[in-house]
Coordinates of N, CA and C in Angstrom, one line a residue:
T1 N 54.0 -6.6 43.6 CA 54.2 -6.3 44.8 C 53.7 -4.9 45.3
A2 N 53.5 -4.9 46.5 CA 53.0 -3.4 47.0 C 54.3 -2.7 47.4
G3 N 54.3 -1.6 47.3 CA 55.5 -0.8 47.6 C 55.4 0.8 47.9
C4 N 56.2 1.4 48.3 CA 56.0 2.7 48.6 C 57.4 3.7 48.3
Q5 N 57.4 4.7 48.1 CA 58.5 5.5 47.7 C 59.3 6.0 49.0
D6 N 60.5 5.7 49.1 CA 61.3 6.5 50.3 C 61.6 7.8 49.8
D7 N 62.3 8.6 50.8 CA 62.5 10.0 50.5 C 63.4 10.3 49.3
G8 N 64.3 9.3 48.8 CA 65.2 9.5 47.6 C 64.4 9.1 46.4
G9 N 63.2 8.8 46.5 CA 62.4 8.3 45.2 C 62.4 6.9 44.8
A10 N 63.3 5.9 45.6 CA 63.3 4.6 45.1 C 62.2 3.8 45.9
L11 N 61.8 2.8 45.2 CA 60.6 2.0 45.4 C 61.0 0.9 46.6
M12 N 60.3 1.2 47.7 CA 60.7 0.2 48.7 C 59.4 -1.1 48.9
L13 N 59.8 -2.2 49.3 CA 58.6 -3.0 49.5 C 57.8 -2.8 50.8
R14 N 56.6 -2.9 50.7 CA 55.9 -2.6 52.0 C 56.0 -4.1 52.8
K15 N 56.3 -3.8 54.1 CA 56.5 -4.9 55.2 C 55.1 -5.1 55.8
M16 N 54.6 -6.3 56.2 CA 53.5 -6.6 57.1 C 54.1 -7.3 58.1
I17 N 54.1 -6.8 59.4 CA 54.5 -7.4 60.6 C 53.6 -7.7 61.7
L18 N 53.8 -8.8 62.1 CA 53.2 -9.4 63.4 C 54.0 -9.3 64.6
K19 N 53.8 -8.4 65.6 CA 54.6 -8.1 66.6 C 53.9 -8.5 67.8
T20 N 54.7 -9.1 68.8 CA 54.3 -9.4 70.2 C 55.0 -8.3 71.1
D21 N 55.1 -8.7 72.4 CA 55.9 -7.9 73.4 C 57.3 -8.1 73.1
S22 N 57.6 -9.4 72.6 CA 59.0 -9.8 72.8 C 59.5 -10.3 71.4
E23 N 58.6 -10.5 70.4 CA 59.0 -11.0 69.1 C 58.3 -10.3 68.0
E24 N 58.8 -10.6 66.8 CA 58.1 -10.1 65.6 C 58.5 -11.0 64.5
I25 N 57.4 -11.1 63.5 CA 57.6 -11.8 62.5 C 57.1 -10.9 61.2
T26 N 58.1 -10.8 60.1 CA 57.5 -10.0 58.9 C 57.2 -11.2 58.0
L27 N 56.2 -11.0 57.3 CA 55.5 -12.1 56.3 C 56.5 -12.0 55.3
P28 N 57.0 -13.2 54.9 CA 58.0 -13.4 53.9 C 57.7 -12.6 52.6
V29 N 56.6 -12.6 52.0 CA 56.1 -12.1 50.8 C 54.7 -11.3 51.1
T30 N 55.1 -9.9 50.8 CA 54.0 -9.1 50.9 C 52.7 -9.3 50.3
P31 N 51.5 -9.5 50.9 CA 50.3 -9.8 50.2 C 50.1 -8.8 49.3
K32 N 49.3 -9.2 48.0 CA 49.1 -8.2 47.0 C 48.0 -7.2 47.5
S33 N 47.2 -7.3 48.6 CA 46.2 -6.5 49.0 C 46.1 -6.8 50.5
Y34 N 45.4 -5.7 51.3 CA 44.7 -5.9 52.6 C 43.9 -5.0 52.7
F35 N 42.8 -5.1 53.6 CA 41.7 -4.2 53.9 C 41.5 -4.3 55.4
V36 N 41.3 -3.2 55.9 CA 41.1 -2.8 57.4 C 39.6 -2.1 57.3
R37 N 38.8 -2.7 58.2 CA 37.4 -2.1 58.2 C 37.4 -1.3 59.6
T38 N 36.8 -0.2 59.6 CA 36.6 0.8 60.9 C 35.2 1.1 60.7
E39 N 34.4 0.7 61.8 CA 33.0 1.1 61.9 C 32.6 1.4 63.3
M40 N 31.5 2.1 63.5 CA 30.7 2.4 64.7 C 29.4 1.7 64.7
T41 N 29.2 1.2 65.9 CA 27.8 0.8 66.2 C 27.0 1.9 67.1
V42 N 25.9 2.2 66.3 CA 24.9 3.1 67.0 C 23.6 2.5 67.5
Q43 N 23.1 2.9 68.7 CA 22.0 2.4 69.3 C 20.9 3.5 69.1
T44 N 19.7 3.1 68.7 CA 18.5 4.1 69.0 C 17.8 3.8 70.0
V45 N 17.6 4.9 70.8 CA 16.9 4.8 72.0 C 15.7 5.8 71.7
D46 N 14.4 5.3 72.4 CA 13.3 6.0 72.2 C 13.0 6.8 73.3
V47 N 13.4 8.4 73.3 CA 13.1 9.0 74.4 C 11.7 9.6 74.5
Y48 N 11.2 9.5 75.8 CA 9.8 10.0 75.9 C 9.6 11.3 75.6
T49 N 8.6 11.4 74.8 CA 7.8 12.8 74.3 C 9.1 13.3 73.2
L50 N 10.4 12.9 73.1 CA 11.3 13.5 72.0 C 11.5 12.7 70.8
G51 N 11.1 11.4 70.9 CA 11.1 10.4 69.9 C 12.4 9.7 69.9
P52 N 12.9 9.0 68.7 CA 14.0 8.2 68.7 C 15.3 9.2 68.6
Y53 N 16.2 8.8 69.4 CA 17.6 9.3 69.5 C 18.8 8.3 69.4
S54 N 19.7 8.8 68.5 CA 20.6 7.7 68.1 C 21.8 8.1 69.2
V55 N 22.6 7.0 69.7 CA 23.7 7.1 70.5 C 24.8 6.4 70.0
P56 N 26.0 6.9 69.6 CA 27.1 6.0 69.3 C 27.4 5.3 70.6
V57 N 27.5 3.7 70.4 CA 27.7 3.1 71.6 C 29.3 2.7 71.7
Y58 N 29.9 2.2 70.6 CA 31.3 1.8 70.7 C 31.7 1.6 69.3
D59 N 32.9 1.3 68.9 CA 33.6 1.1 67.7 C 33.4 -0.5 67.6
A60 N 32.8 -0.9 66.4 CA 32.7 -2.3 66.2 C 34.2 -2.7 65.7
R61 N 34.6 -3.8 66.3 CA 36.0 -4.2 65.9 C 35.6 -5.7 65.2
S62 N 35.6 -5.5 63.6 CA 35.3 -6.6 63.0 C 36.7 -7.2 62.7
S63 N 36.7 -8.7 62.7 CA 37.7 -9.4 62.4 C 37.8 -9.2 60.6
F64 N 39.3 -9.4 60.5 CA 39.6 -9.5 58.9 C 40.6 -10.5 58.7
T65 N 40.8 -10.8 57.5 CA 41.7 -11.9 57.0 C 42.7 -11.2 56.1
L66 N 43.8 -12.0 56.2 CA 45.0 -11.5 55.3 C 45.4 -12.8 54.7
N67 N 45.4 -12.7 53.2 CA 45.8 -13.9 52.6 C 47.5 -13.6 52.2
C68 N 48.4 -14.6 52.6 CA 49.6 -14.5 52.2 C 50.2 -15.8 51.8
L69 N 51.3 -15.7 51.0 CA 52.2 -16.8 50.6 C 53.3 -17.1 51.5
L70 N 53.4 -18.3 51.8 CA 54.6 -18.7 52.9 C 55.5 -19.5 52.1
P71 N 56.7 -19.0 51.3 CA 57.3 -19.8 50.3 C 58.2 -20.9 51.0
S72 N 58.5 -22.1 50.3 CA 59.3 -23.1 50.8 C 60.7 -22.7 50.9
S73 N 61.2 -21.8 50.2 CA 62.6 -21.5 50.3 C 62.7 -19.8 50.2
N74 N 63.9 -19.3 50.1 CA 64.3 -17.8 50.1 C 64.1 -17.6 48.6
R75 N 63.3 -16.6 48.1 CA 63.1 -16.4 46.9 C 63.6 -14.8 46.7
S76 N 63.8 -14.3 45.3 CA 64.2 -13.2 45.4 C 62.9 -12.0 45.5
Y77 N 61.9 -12.5 45.6 CA 60.8 -11.5 45.9 C 60.3 -11.5 47.4
C78 N 61.1 -12.2 48.3 CA 60.9 -12.4 49.9 C 61.5 -11.0 50.5
V79 N 60.6 -10.4 51.1 CA 60.9 -9.1 51.9 C 61.8 -9.5 53.0
Q80 N 61.4 -10.7 53.8 CA 62.3 -11.2 54.9 C 62.0 -12.7 55.0
Y81 N 63.0 -13.4 54.7 CA 62.5 -14.9 54.9 C 62.6 -15.6 56.2
T82 N 61.6 -16.5 56.5 CA 61.6 -17.2 57.7 C 61.2 -18.6 57.2
E83 N 61.8 -19.4 57.7 CA 61.6 -21.0 57.1 C 60.0 -21.4 57.7
Q84 N 59.5 -22.0 56.9 CA 58.0 -22.4 56.7 C 57.9 -23.0 58.1
P85 N 58.5 -24.2 58.7 CA 58.0 -24.8 60.0 C 58.2 -23.8 61.2
A86 N 59.5 -22.9 60.9 CA 59.3 -22.1 62.1 C 58.3 -20.8 62.0
L87 N 58.1 -20.5 61.0 CA 56.9 -19.6 61.0 C 55.6 -19.9 61.2
L88 N 55.3 -21.4 60.8 CA 54.1 -22.0 61.4 C 54.0 -22.2 62.7
A89 N 55.3 -22.6 63.3 CA 55.2 -22.8 64.6 C 54.9 -21.7 65.5
W90 N 55.6 -20.5 65.1 CA 55.4 -19.3 65.8 C 53.9 -18.7 65.6
L91 N 53.2 -18.8 64.4 CA 51.9 -18.4 64.5 C 51.0 -19.3 65.1
Q92 N 51.3 -20.6 65.0 CA 50.5 -21.4 66.0 C 50.7 -21.2 67.6
R93 N 51.9 -20.7 68.0 CA 52.2 -20.3 69.4 C 51.2 -19.2 69.8
Q94 N 51.1 -18.3 68.8 CA 50.5 -17.0 69.1 C 48.9 -17.3 69.2
I95 N 48.4 -18.4 68.5 CA 46.8 -18.8 68.7 C 46.6 -19.4 69.7
T96 N 47.6 -20.3 70.3 CA 47.3 -21.2 71.3 C 47.6 -20.4 72.7
G97 N 48.6 -19.6 72.6 CA 48.9 -18.8 73.8 C 48.0 -17.5 74.0
K98 N 47.2 -17.3 73.0 CA 46.1 -16.1 73.2 C 46.9 -14.8 73.3
T99 N 47.9 -14.8 72.5 CA 48.9 -13.7 72.6 C 48.5 -12.4 72.1
R100 N 48.6 -11.3 72.6 CA 48.2 -9.9 72.1 C 49.4 -9.5 71.3
M101 N 49.1 -9.1 70.0 CA 50.2 -8.7 69.2 C 49.7 -7.3 68.4
R102 N 50.4 -7.0 67.6 CA 50.1 -5.8 66.6 C 50.4 -6.2 65.4
F103 N 49.4 -5.7 64.4 CA 49.7 -5.9 63.1 C 50.1 -4.5 62.5
I104 N 51.1 -4.7 61.9 CA 51.8 -3.2 61.2 C 52.0 -3.4 59.7
V105 N 51.7 -2.3 59.1 CA 52.0 -2.3 57.7 C 52.9 -1.0 57.7
S106 N 54.2 -1.5 57.1 CA 55.3 -0.4 57.1 C 54.8 0.8 56.0
G107 N 54.9 2.0 56.4 CA 54.8 3.1 55.4 C 53.4 3.5 55.4
T108 N 52.6 3.0 56.5 CA 51.3 3.5 56.6 C 50.8 3.7 58.0
A109 N 49.5 4.1 58.2 CA 49.1 4.4 59.6 C 48.6 3.0 60.4
V110 N 48.7 2.1 59.4 CA 48.1 0.7 60.0 C 49.0 0.0 61.1
N111 N 48.6 0.3 62.5 CA 49.3 -0.3 63.6 C 48.2 -0.8 64.5
I112 N 47.7 -1.9 64.4 CA 46.3 -2.4 65.1 C 46.8 -3.4 66.1
P113 N 46.2 -3.2 67.4 CA 46.4 -4.4 68.3 C 45.5 -5.5 68.0
V114 N 45.8 -6.8 67.8 CA 45.1 -7.7 67.4 C 45.4 -8.9 68.1
Y115 N 44.6 -10.1 68.0 CA 44.7 -11.3 68.4 C 44.8 -12.2 67.1
L116 N 45.6 -13.1 66.9 CA 45.6 -14.0 65.7 C 44.7 -15.1 66.2
T117 N 43.5 -15.0 65.7 CA 42.4 -16.1 66.1 C 42.3 -17.2 65.1
G118 N 42.8 -17.2 64.1 CA 42.7 -18.5 63.3 C 43.7 -18.4 62.1
M119 N 44.0 -19.7 61.6 CA 45.0 -19.9 60.4 C 44.6 -20.9 59.8
E120 N 44.6 -20.8 58.4 CA 44.2 -21.9 57.7 C 45.6 -21.9 56.2
Y121 N 46.1 -23.0 56.0 CA 47.0 -23.0 55.0 C 47.0 -24.5 54.2
G122 N 47.6 -24.4 53.2 CA 47.7 -25.5 52.3 C 48.5 -25.1 51.0
E123 N 48.8 -26.2 50.4 CA 49.5 -26.1 49.0 C 48.4 -26.3 47.8
Q124 N 48.9 -25.5 46.8 CA 48.1 -25.3 45.7 C 48.6 -25.9 44.5
D125 N 50.0 -25.8 44.3 CA 50.7 -26.0 43.1 C 51.8 -26.9 43.0
G126 N 52.1 -27.6 44.1 CA 53.2 -28.6 43.9 C 54.6 -28.2 44.3
T127 N 54.6 -26.7 44.6 CA 55.9 -26.1 44.8 C 56.4 -26.2 46.2
N128 N 55.6 -26.8 47.2 CA 55.8 -26.8 48.4 C 55.5 -25.4 49.2
D129 N 55.3 -24.5 48.3 CA 54.7 -23.1 48.9 C 53.5 -23.4 49.6
L130 N 53.3 -22.6 50.7 CA 51.8 -22.7 51.5 C 51.2 -21.4 51.2
Y131 N 50.0 -21.4 51.0 CA 49.0 -20.3 50.8 C 48.2 -20.3 52.0
A132 N 48.4 -19.3 52.9 CA 47.7 -19.2 54.2 C 46.8 -18.0 54.2
T133 N 45.7 -18.1 55.1 CA 44.9 -17.2 55.3 C 44.8 -17.0 57.1
L134 N 45.3 -15.8 57.4 CA 45.4 -15.6 58.8 C 43.9 -14.8 59.2
T135 N 43.4 -15.2 60.2 CA 42.4 -14.3 60.8 C 42.8 -13.5 62.0
L136 N 42.6 -12.1 61.8 CA 42.9 -11.2 62.8 C 41.8 -10.7 63.7
Q137 N 41.8 -10.5 64.8 CA 40.7 -9.8 65.5 C 41.2 -9.0 66.2
P138 N 40.9 -7.4 66.0 CA 41.2 -6.4 66.8 C 40.8 -6.4 68.3
Y139 N 41.5 -5.7 69.1 CA 40.9 -5.8 70.6 C 41.3 -4.4 71.1
A140 N 40.6 -4.0 72.0 CA 40.8 -2.8 72.8 C 41.0 -3.1 74.3
T141 N 41.9 -2.5 74.9 CA 42.5 -2.6 76.4 C 41.6 -1.8 77.2
L142 N 41.2 -2.8 77.9 CA 40.0 -2.2 78.9 C 40.7 -1.3 80.2
A143 N 40.2 -0.1 80.7 CA 40.8 0.7 81.5 C 39.8 1.2 82.4
A144 N 40.0 1.2 83.6 CA 38.8 1.8 84.5 C 39.2 3.3 84.4
P145 N 38.0 4.1 84.5 CA 38.1 5.5 84.6 C 38.8 5.8 85.8
V146 N 39.4 7.0 85.6 CA 40.0 7.8 86.8 C 38.8 8.7 87.4
V147 N 38.8 8.6 88.7 CA 37.9 9.4 89.6 C 38.6 10.3 90.4
Q148 N 38.1 11.6 90.4 CA 38.9 12.4 91.2 C 38.0 12.6 92.6
V149 N 38.7 12.6 93.7 CA 38.2 12.6 94.9 C 38.0 14.0 95.4
A150 N 36.9 14.4 95.7 CA 36.8 15.9 96.3 C 37.6 16.1 97.7
A151 N 38.2 16.9 97.7 CA 38.8 17.3 99.2 C 37.8 17.4 100.2
V152 N 38.1 16.9 101.5 CA 37.2 17.0 102.8 C 37.4 18.2 103.3
P153 N 36.1 19.1 103.4 CA 36.4 20.4 104.1 C 36.9 20.2 105.4
D154 N 37.6 21.2 106.2 CA 38.2 21.2 107.5 C 37.0 21.0 108.4
T155 N 35.8 21.6 108.3 CA 34.7 21.7 109.2 C 34.3 20.1 109.5
A156 N 34.3 19.3 108.5 CA 33.8 18.0 108.5 C 34.9 16.9 109.5
A157 N 36.1 17.4 109.2 CA 37.2 16.9 109.9 C 37.3 17.1 111.4
K158 N 36.6 18.4 111.8 CA 36.8 18.8 113.1 C 35.3 18.7 113.8
R159 N 34.5 17.6 113.2 CA 33.3 17.2 113.9 C 33.4 16.7 115.3
E160 N 32.6 17.3 116.0 CA 32.6 16.9 117.6 C 32.0 15.4 117.7
T161 N 32.5 14.8 118.7 CA 31.8 13.6 118.9 C 31.4 13.7 120.4
A162 N 30.3 12.8 120.6 CA 29.7 12.7 121.9 C 30.8 12.4 123.0
P163 N 30.7 13.0 124.1 CA 31.9 12.7 125.0 C 31.7 11.3 125.6
Q164 N 32.7 10.5 125.8 CA 32.6 9.3 126.3 C 32.5 9.2 127.9
Q165 N 32.1 8.2 128.5 CA 31.9 8.1 129.9 C 33.6 7.7 130.4
T166 N 34.1 8.6 131.0 CA 35.5 8.2 131.6 C 35.5 7.7 133.0
A167 N 34.6 8.1 133.8 CA 34.7 7.7 135.1 C 34.3 6.2 135.2
Q168 N 35.0 5.3 136.0 CA 34.7 3.9 136.1 C 34.0 3.8 137.5
T169 N 33.1 2.9 137.6 CA 32.5 2.5 138.8 C 32.7 1.1 139.1
T170 N 33.1 0.8 140.3 CA 33.3 -0.5 140.6 C 32.1 -1.2 141.5
Y171 N 32.0 -2.3 141.3 CA 31.0 -3.1 142.0 C 31.3 -4.5 142.7
T172 N 31.1 -4.7 143.8 CA 31.7 -5.8 144.3 C 30.5 -6.9 144.6
V173 N 30.8 -8.0 144.0 CA 29.9 -9.1 143.7 C 29.6 -9.8 145.2
K174 N 28.3 -9.9 145.6 CA 27.8 -10.5 146.8 C 27.2 -11.7 146.5
D175 N 27.3 -12.5 147.6 CA 26.6 -13.8 147.5 C 25.0 -13.8 147.2
G176 N 24.7 -14.5 146.2 CA 23.3 -14.6 145.7 C 23.0 -13.5 144.4
D177 N 24.2 -12.7 143.9 CA 24.0 -11.9 142.8 C 24.1 -12.8 141.6
N178 N 23.6 -12.4 140.4 CA 23.6 -13.1 139.2 C 23.5 -12.0 138.2
L179 N 23.6 -12.5 136.8 CA 23.5 -11.6 135.8 C 22.2 -11.0 135.5
W180 N 21.2 -11.6 136.0 CA 19.8 -10.8 135.8 C 19.6 -9.8 136.8

């Protein structure tokens, strides 16, 4: 089991949490391992007379999987037990609801915004325990850049306009007049 030391030196089990804005689920059994990949995409541009130039474009957000055990009953090695049907229903709702969530690993810097994009599970040994593979896809929140508007100088605000004709003339229509 994965663990970490608390300030008193006691071994604590690491928790793996999937958290939405309103709910969270702690995986009942801490997976024996997890791997998070971070990388950047670089585009090479050929600049006239200077040659190739590498430009960092964006960070590549690769999906990753989490292999976990969903026990059929509360066991001594469970970090926090949630009944299988409730846990499976919750996970399925996150997939079908396209819910934004966070993948958090206690005691580490792992706190990643993700979508749960896939789930595969089944039995292996006749114990009614389920072995599941969860596919998580990191996402980035899009935000429009803030644009500073320059102040308008007073001279532009005081720009003179052409004088408008204020005098009104009248014309009396006579027999035989037309618009032409």
